[in-house]
Amino acid sequence: MYQTKIAGLGKYVPENVVTNDDLSKMMDTNDEWITERTGIKERRHIKKGDGNTTATMGVKAAKIAIERAGISKDDIDLIVFATLSPDYYFPGCGVQVQEMLEIDTCPALDVRNQCSGFVYAISVADQFIKTGMYKNVLVIGSENHSGGLDFTTRGRSVSVIFGDGAGAAILTRSDHNGQGILSTHLHSEGKHALELSLKGPSTNHWVPEIIAENPQGDDIPYYPYMNGQFVFKNAIQRFSEVINEGLKENGLEISDIDMLIPHQANLRISQFVQQKFKLSNDQVYNNIQRYGNTTAASIPIALTEAWEEGKVKDEDIVVLAAFGSGFTWGSAIIKW
């Protein structure tokens, strides 16, 4: 079995910054209310006409990751694209990336595991590399949330949380045993599927347009529903379990963690997990304050930033962990 290492990272976020004060002009909310409940101060939103879509943002992040990995786009053997907001209901974004990058007919697949999507995608890529089937895999997490949000007071509990953006990683074959991705751990519990869900499907004709066509309607299946307290309770439990599972699998202790990068769902969840594990601020990376929850893009964006800032170094034990709709959750244990 081969070992899988992360050879290159990249991220892209739209230029348009939306602050809590900006949102307060659209709905009954304020900076204090949002910050206290989520830790978020601002997020990035696509502006209609700026050329950004879920796929194009993924391509922008991918080009940076490819360059940093020191490979050519023609070296990519497989594309794995994680998102809950594809440009089309079908086909998926993976094939769009293949075309935009002008890669020959390589395989492309899409992962629809929402907040856990990037961890699931990393695990899928890892298996293909470990077994020797592929050498270089491009993994992308990208989301366009803003087009699907209700920016009225009715939607504030969800709309203040989410942002747009993309992150990417090049996973490649390595012969160095004991370095790279040590293990991944995936779970789901479908009985809670409707506690965090969006029942109806395109990002080009989404919640704002549907509301305009049906201004009195309260039952909008295209609008995301979230049982916030129930999700919070389950998230902190599953985060802890899946992190411990990964550490135990590799004979590691909590004290061995050099950097924990949790999915950026809510700063309060990250802080709760940090306190439970007695980790210092230097051992946990959070950037939800600047970008909001970017779902499948949150871990690759945060991992890229942590690496760029020198907070992820060679030989470090890096833990990725996510929990989200499905419910699904997972972790990846990496020796950098």
CSV table of C-alpha atoms in Angstrom, one decimal, residues 40-322:
chain,number,residue,atom,x,y,z
A,40,ILE,CA,-18.9,35.5,12.7
A,41,LYS,CA,-18.1,39.1,11.9
A,42,GLU,CA,-18.1,39.0,8.1
A,43,ARG,CA,-18.4,36.6,5.2
A,44,ARG,CA,-17.8,36.7,1.4
A,45,HIS,CA,-20.7,36.6,-1.0
A,46,ILE,CA,-20.7,36.2,-4.8
A,47,LYS,CA,-22.1,39.2,-6.6
A,48,LYS,CA,-24.3,38.4,-9.5
A,49,GLY,CA,-22.3,39.0,-12.7
A,50,ASP,CA,-18.9,38.7,-11.1
A,51,GLY,CA,-18.2,35.4,-12.9
A,52,ASN,CA,-18.1,33.3,-9.8
A,53,THR,CA,-19.9,30.0,-9.5
A,54,THR,CA,-19.3,26.9,-7.4
A,55,ALA,CA,-17.3,25.4,-10.2
A,56,THR,CA,-15.3,28.5,-11.3
A,57,MET,CA,-14.3,29.2,-7.7
A,58,GLY,CA,-13.2,25.6,-7.4
A,59,VAL,CA,-11.0,26.0,-10.5
A,60,LYS,CA,-9.4,29.2,-9.1
A,61,ALA,CA,-8.5,27.4,-5.9
A,62,ALA,CA,-7.3,24.3,-7.8
A,63,LYS,CA,-4.9,26.3,-10.0
A,64,ILE,CA,-3.1,27.5,-6.9
A,65,ALA,CA,-2.9,24.1,-5.4
A,66,ILE,CA,-1.6,22.6,-8.6
A,67,GLU,CA,1.1,25.2,-8.9
A,68,ARG,CA,2.1,24.7,-5.3
A,69,ALA,CA,2.3,21.0,-5.7
A,70,GLY,CA,4.8,21.4,-8.5
A,71,ILE,CA,2.8,19.4,-11.0
A,72,SER,CA,1.0,20.0,-14.3
A,73,LYS,CA,-2.8,19.9,-14.6
A,74,ASP,CA,-2.1,17.0,-17.0
A,75,ASP,CA,-0.7,15.0,-14.1
A,76,ILE,CA,-4.1,14.8,-12.4
A,77,ASP,CA,-5.5,11.3,-12.6
A,78,LEU,CA,-8.8,12.0,-10.8
A,79,ILE,CA,-11.0,14.9,-9.7
A,80,VAL,CA,-13.1,14.7,-6.5
A,81,PHE,CA,-15.5,17.7,-6.0
A,82,ALA,CA,-17.3,18.2,-2.7
A,83,THR,CA,-20.3,20.6,-2.6
A,84,LEU,CA,-23.9,21.0,-1.6
A,85,SER,CA,-24.5,23.8,-4.1
A,86,PRO,CA,-23.5,22.5,-7.5
A,87,ASP,CA,-24.0,24.9,-10.5
A,88,TYR,CA,-26.6,22.4,-11.9
A,89,TYR,CA,-28.7,19.7,-10.3
A,90,PHE,CA,-26.8,17.5,-12.7
A,91,PRO,CA,-24.1,17.1,-14.1
A,92,GLY,CA,-21.9,17.7,-11.1
A,93,CYS,CA,-19.1,20.2,-10.8
A,94,GLY,CA,-16.3,17.6,-11.2
A,95,VAL,CA,-16.7,17.4,-15.0
A,96,GLN,CA,-17.0,21.2,-15.2
A,97,VAL,CA,-13.6,21.5,-13.5
A,98,GLN,CA,-12.1,18.9,-15.9
A,99,GLU,CA,-13.3,20.9,-18.8
A,100,MET,CA,-12.3,24.3,-17.4
A,101,LEU,CA,-8.8,23.1,-16.6
A,102,GLU,CA,-8.6,21.5,-20.1
A,103,ILE,CA,-7.6,18.2,-18.6
A,104,ASP,CA,-8.0,15.2,-20.9
A,105,THR,CA,-10.7,12.7,-20.2
A,106,CYS,CA,-9.8,12.0,-16.6
A,107,PRO,CA,-12.5,10.6,-14.2
A,108,ALA,CA,-14.4,13.1,-12.1
A,109,LEU,CA,-16.8,12.4,-9.3
A,110,ASP,CA,-18.8,14.5,-6.9
A,111,VAL,CA,-19.3,14.1,-3.1
A,112,ARG,CA,-22.6,15.3,-1.6
A,113,ASN,CA,-21.9,15.2,2.1
A,114,GLN,CA,-22.3,18.8,2.9
A,115,CYS,CA,-20.2,20.0,5.8
A,116,SER,CA,-18.4,16.7,6.0
A,117,GLY,CA,-17.9,16.7,2.2
A,118,PHE,CA,-14.2,17.6,2.2
A,119,VAL,CA,-13.2,15.0,4.8
A,120,TYR,CA,-15.2,12.4,2.8
A,121,ALA,CA,-13.6,13.5,-0.4
A,122,ILE,CA,-10.1,13.3,1.2
A,123,SER,CA,-10.9,9.7,2.3
A,124,VAL,CA,-12.1,8.7,-1.2
A,125,ALA,CA,-9.0,10.1,-2.8
A,126,ASP,CA,-6.8,8.5,-0.2
A,127,GLN,CA,-8.2,5.0,-1.0
A,128,PHE,CA,-7.5,5.5,-4.7
A,129,ILE,CA,-3.9,6.5,-4.1
A,130,LYS,CA,-3.2,3.9,-1.4
A,131,THR,CA,-4.3,1.1,-3.7
A,132,GLY,CA,-2.1,2.4,-6.5
A,133,MET,CA,-5.0,3.1,-8.9
A,134,TYR,CA,-4.2,6.8,-9.2
A,135,LYS,CA,-1.1,8.9,-8.3
A,136,ASN,CA,-2.4,12.5,-8.2
A,137,VAL,CA,-5.9,13.4,-7.2
A,138,LEU,CA,-7.4,16.9,-7.2
A,139,VAL,CA,-9.8,17.4,-4.2
A,140,ILE,CA,-12.0,20.5,-4.2
A,141,GLY,CA,-14.5,21.8,-1.7
A,142,SER,CA,-16.6,24.8,-3.0
A,143,GLU,CA,-19.8,26.5,-2.1
A,144,ASN,CA,-22.2,29.2,-3.4
A,145,HIS,CA,-24.5,29.6,-0.5
A,146,SER,CA,-25.5,33.3,-0.9
A,147,GLY,CA,-27.8,32.7,-3.8
A,148,GLY,CA,-30.0,30.3,-1.8
A,149,LEU,CA,-30.5,32.4,1.4
A,150,ASP,CA,-33.5,34.3,2.6
A,151,PHE,CA,-32.2,37.8,3.5
A,152,THR,CA,-35.3,38.8,5.4
A,153,THR,CA,-35.9,38.6,9.1
A,154,ARG,CA,-37.7,35.3,8.6
A,155,GLY,CA,-34.4,33.7,7.4
A,156,ARG,CA,-31.9,35.4,9.7
A,157,SER,CA,-31.2,32.4,11.9
A,158,VAL,CA,-29.6,30.6,8.9
A,159,SER,CA,-28.7,33.4,6.5
A,160,VAL,CA,-26.3,35.1,8.9
A,161,ILE,CA,-24.1,32.0,9.1
A,162,PHE,CA,-23.2,31.1,5.5
A,163,GLY,CA,-20.6,32.4,3.1
A,164,ASP,CA,-19.2,31.5,-0.3
A,165,GLY,CA,-15.7,30.2,-1.2
A,166,ALA,CA,-13.5,27.3,-2.3
A,167,GLY,CA,-10.5,25.4,-1.2
A,168,ALA,CA,-8.5,22.7,-3.0
A,169,ALA,CA,-5.8,20.1,-2.3
A,170,ILE,CA,-3.5,18.0,-4.4
A,171,LEU,CA,-3.2,14.5,-2.9
A,172,THR,CA,-0.3,12.5,-4.3
A,173,ARG,CA,1.4,9.2,-3.9
A,174,SER,CA,4.3,9.0,-1.4
A,175,ASP,CA,6.7,6.2,-0.5
A,176,HIS,CA,7.4,7.6,3.0
A,177,ASN,CA,5.7,5.3,5.5
A,178,GLY,CA,4.3,7.0,8.6
A,179,GLN,CA,4.0,10.3,6.9
A,180,GLY,CA,1.0,11.8,5.1
A,181,ILE,CA,-2.6,10.7,5.7
A,182,LEU,CA,-2.4,8.2,8.5
A,183,SER,CA,-6.1,7.3,8.6
A,184,THR,CA,-9.6,8.6,7.9
A,185,HIS,CA,-12.8,7.8,9.7
A,186,LEU,CA,-16.4,8.3,8.3
A,187,HIS,CA,-19.8,8.0,9.9
A,188,SER,CA,-23.5,8.8,9.2
A,189,GLU,CA,-26.8,8.7,11.0
A,190,GLY,CA,-29.6,9.2,8.6
A,191,LYS,CA,-32.4,9.2,11.1
A,192,HIS,CA,-31.6,12.9,11.8
A,193,ALA,CA,-31.5,13.8,8.1
A,194,LEU,CA,-34.3,16.3,8.2
A,195,GLU,CA,-32.9,18.2,11.2
A,196,LEU,CA,-30.6,20.0,8.7
A,197,SER,CA,-31.9,19.8,5.2
A,198,LEU,CA,-33.0,21.5,2.0
A,199,LYS,CA,-35.7,19.6,0.3
A,200,GLY,CA,-36.1,21.3,-2.9
A,201,PRO,CA,-33.3,21.8,-6.0
A,202,SER,CA,-30.5,25.6,-9.3
A,203,THR,CA,-28.4,28.3,-7.9
A,204,ASN,CA,-29.5,30.5,-10.9
A,205,HIS,CA,-33.1,30.5,-9.8
A,206,TRP,CA,-33.2,30.0,-6.1
A,207,VAL,CA,-34.6,31.3,-2.9
A,208,PRO,CA,-34.8,35.1,-3.6
A,209,GLU,CA,-36.6,34.5,-7.0
A,210,ILE,CA,-38.9,31.9,-5.4
A,211,ILE,CA,-39.8,34.2,-2.6
A,212,ALA,CA,-40.5,37.0,-5.1
A,213,GLU,CA,-42.8,34.7,-7.0
A,214,ASN,CA,-44.6,33.6,-3.9
A,215,PRO,CA,-44.2,36.4,-1.3
A,216,GLN,CA,-46.8,35.1,1.1
A,217,GLY,CA,-45.5,31.5,1.2
A,218,ASP,CA,-43.9,30.2,4.4
A,219,ASP,CA,-43.3,26.7,3.2
A,220,ILE,CA,-40.4,27.1,0.9
A,221,PRO,CA,-38.7,23.8,0.2
A,222,TYR,CA,-35.7,25.4,-1.4
A,223,TYR,CA,-34.8,27.2,1.8
A,224,PRO,CA,-32.5,25.4,4.2
A,225,TYR,CA,-34.0,24.3,7.5
A,226,MET,CA,-31.8,23.9,10.6
A,227,ASN,CA,-32.8,22.7,14.1
A,228,GLY,CA,-29.9,24.7,15.6
A,229,GLN,CA,-29.8,23.5,19.2
A,230,PHE,CA,-30.2,19.8,18.1
A,231,VAL,CA,-27.4,20.1,15.5
A,232,PHE,CA,-25.1,21.9,18.1
A,233,LYS,CA,-25.7,19.1,20.7
A,234,ASN,CA,-24.9,16.3,18.2
A,235,ALA,CA,-22.0,18.2,16.6
A,236,ILE,CA,-20.0,18.5,19.8
A,237,GLN,CA,-20.6,14.9,20.7
A,238,ARG,CA,-19.6,13.5,17.3
A,239,PHE,CA,-16.6,15.9,16.9
A,240,SER,CA,-15.2,14.5,20.1
A,241,GLU,CA,-15.9,10.9,19.2
A,242,VAL,CA,-14.4,11.0,15.7
A,243,ILE,CA,-11.3,12.8,16.8
A,244,ASN,CA,-10.7,10.3,19.6
A,245,GLU,CA,-11.3,7.5,17.1
A,246,GLY,CA,-8.6,8.8,14.8
A,247,LEU,CA,-6.1,9.3,17.6
A,248,LYS,CA,-6.7,5.8,19.0
A,249,GLU,CA,-6.3,4.2,15.6
A,250,ASN,CA,-2.8,5.7,15.3
A,251,GLY,CA,-1.7,5.3,18.9
A,252,LEU,CA,-1.7,9.0,19.5
A,253,GLU,CA,-2.8,11.1,22.5
A,254,ILE,CA,-4.6,14.5,22.5
A,255,SER,CA,-1.3,16.0,23.5
A,256,ASP,CA,0.2,14.9,20.2
A,257,ILE,CA,-2.1,17.2,18.2
A,258,ASP,CA,-0.2,20.1,16.7
A,259,MET,CA,-3.1,21.5,14.8
A,260,LEU,CA,-6.8,20.8,14.8
A,261,ILE,CA,-8.8,22.2,11.9
A,262,PRO,CA,-12.5,21.7,12.5
A,263,HIS,CA,-15.2,22.4,10.0
A,264,GLN,CA,-16.1,26.0,10.5
A,265,ALA,CA,-19.8,25.6,11.4
A,266,ASN,CA,-20.0,27.8,14.5
A,267,LEU,CA,-17.2,29.3,16.5
A,268,ARG,CA,-19.0,28.2,19.7
A,269,ILE,CA,-18.8,24.5,18.6
A,270,SER,CA,-15.1,24.8,17.9
A,271,GLN,CA,-14.5,26.5,21.2
A,272,PHE,CA,-16.4,23.9,23.1
A,273,VAL,CA,-14.4,21.1,21.5
A,274,GLN,CA,-11.2,23.0,22.2
A,275,GLN,CA,-12.0,23.4,25.8
A,276,LYS,CA,-13.0,19.7,26.1
A,277,PHE,CA,-9.7,18.6,24.7
A,278,LYS,CA,-7.8,21.3,26.6
A,279,LEU,CA,-6.1,22.5,23.5
A,280,SER,CA,-4.4,26.0,23.3
A,281,ASN,CA,-5.4,28.6,20.8
A,282,ASP,CA,-2.2,27.7,18.9
A,283,GLN,CA,-3.5,24.2,18.4
A,284,VAL,CA,-6.8,25.0,16.8
A,285,TYR,CA,-7.3,27.1,13.7
A,286,ASN,CA,-10.6,29.0,13.2
A,287,ASN,CA,-11.4,31.5,10.5
A,288,ILE,CA,-15.2,31.5,10.6
A,289,GLN,CA,-15.0,35.0,11.9
A,290,ARG,CA,-13.9,36.2,8.4
A,291,TYR,CA,-15.7,33.8,6.1
A,292,GLY,CA,-18.7,32.3,7.9
A,293,ASN,CA,-19.6,28.7,7.3
A,294,THR,CA,-18.5,27.7,3.8
A,295,THR,CA,-19.6,24.1,4.3
A,296,ALA,CA,-17.5,21.7,2.2
A,297,ALA,CA,-15.0,24.6,1.5
A,298,SER,CA,-14.4,25.5,5.1
A,299,ILE,CA,-11.7,22.9,6.0
A,300,PRO,CA,-9.6,23.4,2.8
A,301,ILE,CA,-9.8,27.2,3.2
A,302,ALA,CA,-8.8,27.0,6.8
A,303,LEU,CA,-6.1,24.4,6.1
A,304,THR,CA,-4.7,26.5,3.3
A,305,GLU,CA,-4.6,29.6,5.5
A,306,ALA,CA,-3.0,27.8,8.4
A,307,TRP,CA,-0.3,26.4,6.1
A,308,GLU,CA,0.3,29.8,4.5
A,309,GLU,CA,0.7,31.4,8.0
A,310,GLY,CA,3.3,28.8,9.0
A,311,LYS,CA,1.0,27.2,11.6
A,312,VAL,CA,1.2,23.8,9.8
A,313,LYS,CA,4.8,22.5,9.6
A,314,ASP,CA,6.6,19.3,8.6
A,315,GLU,CA,6.2,16.5,11.1
A,316,ASP,CA,3.1,18.1,12.6
A,317,ILE,CA,0.1,15.9,13.6
A,318,VAL,CA,-2.8,17.7,11.9
A,319,VAL,CA,-6.4,16.6,12.6
A,320,LEU,CA,-9.3,17.5,10.3
A,321,ALA,CA,-12.8,16.9,11.7
A,322,ALA,CA,-16.3,17.7,10.4
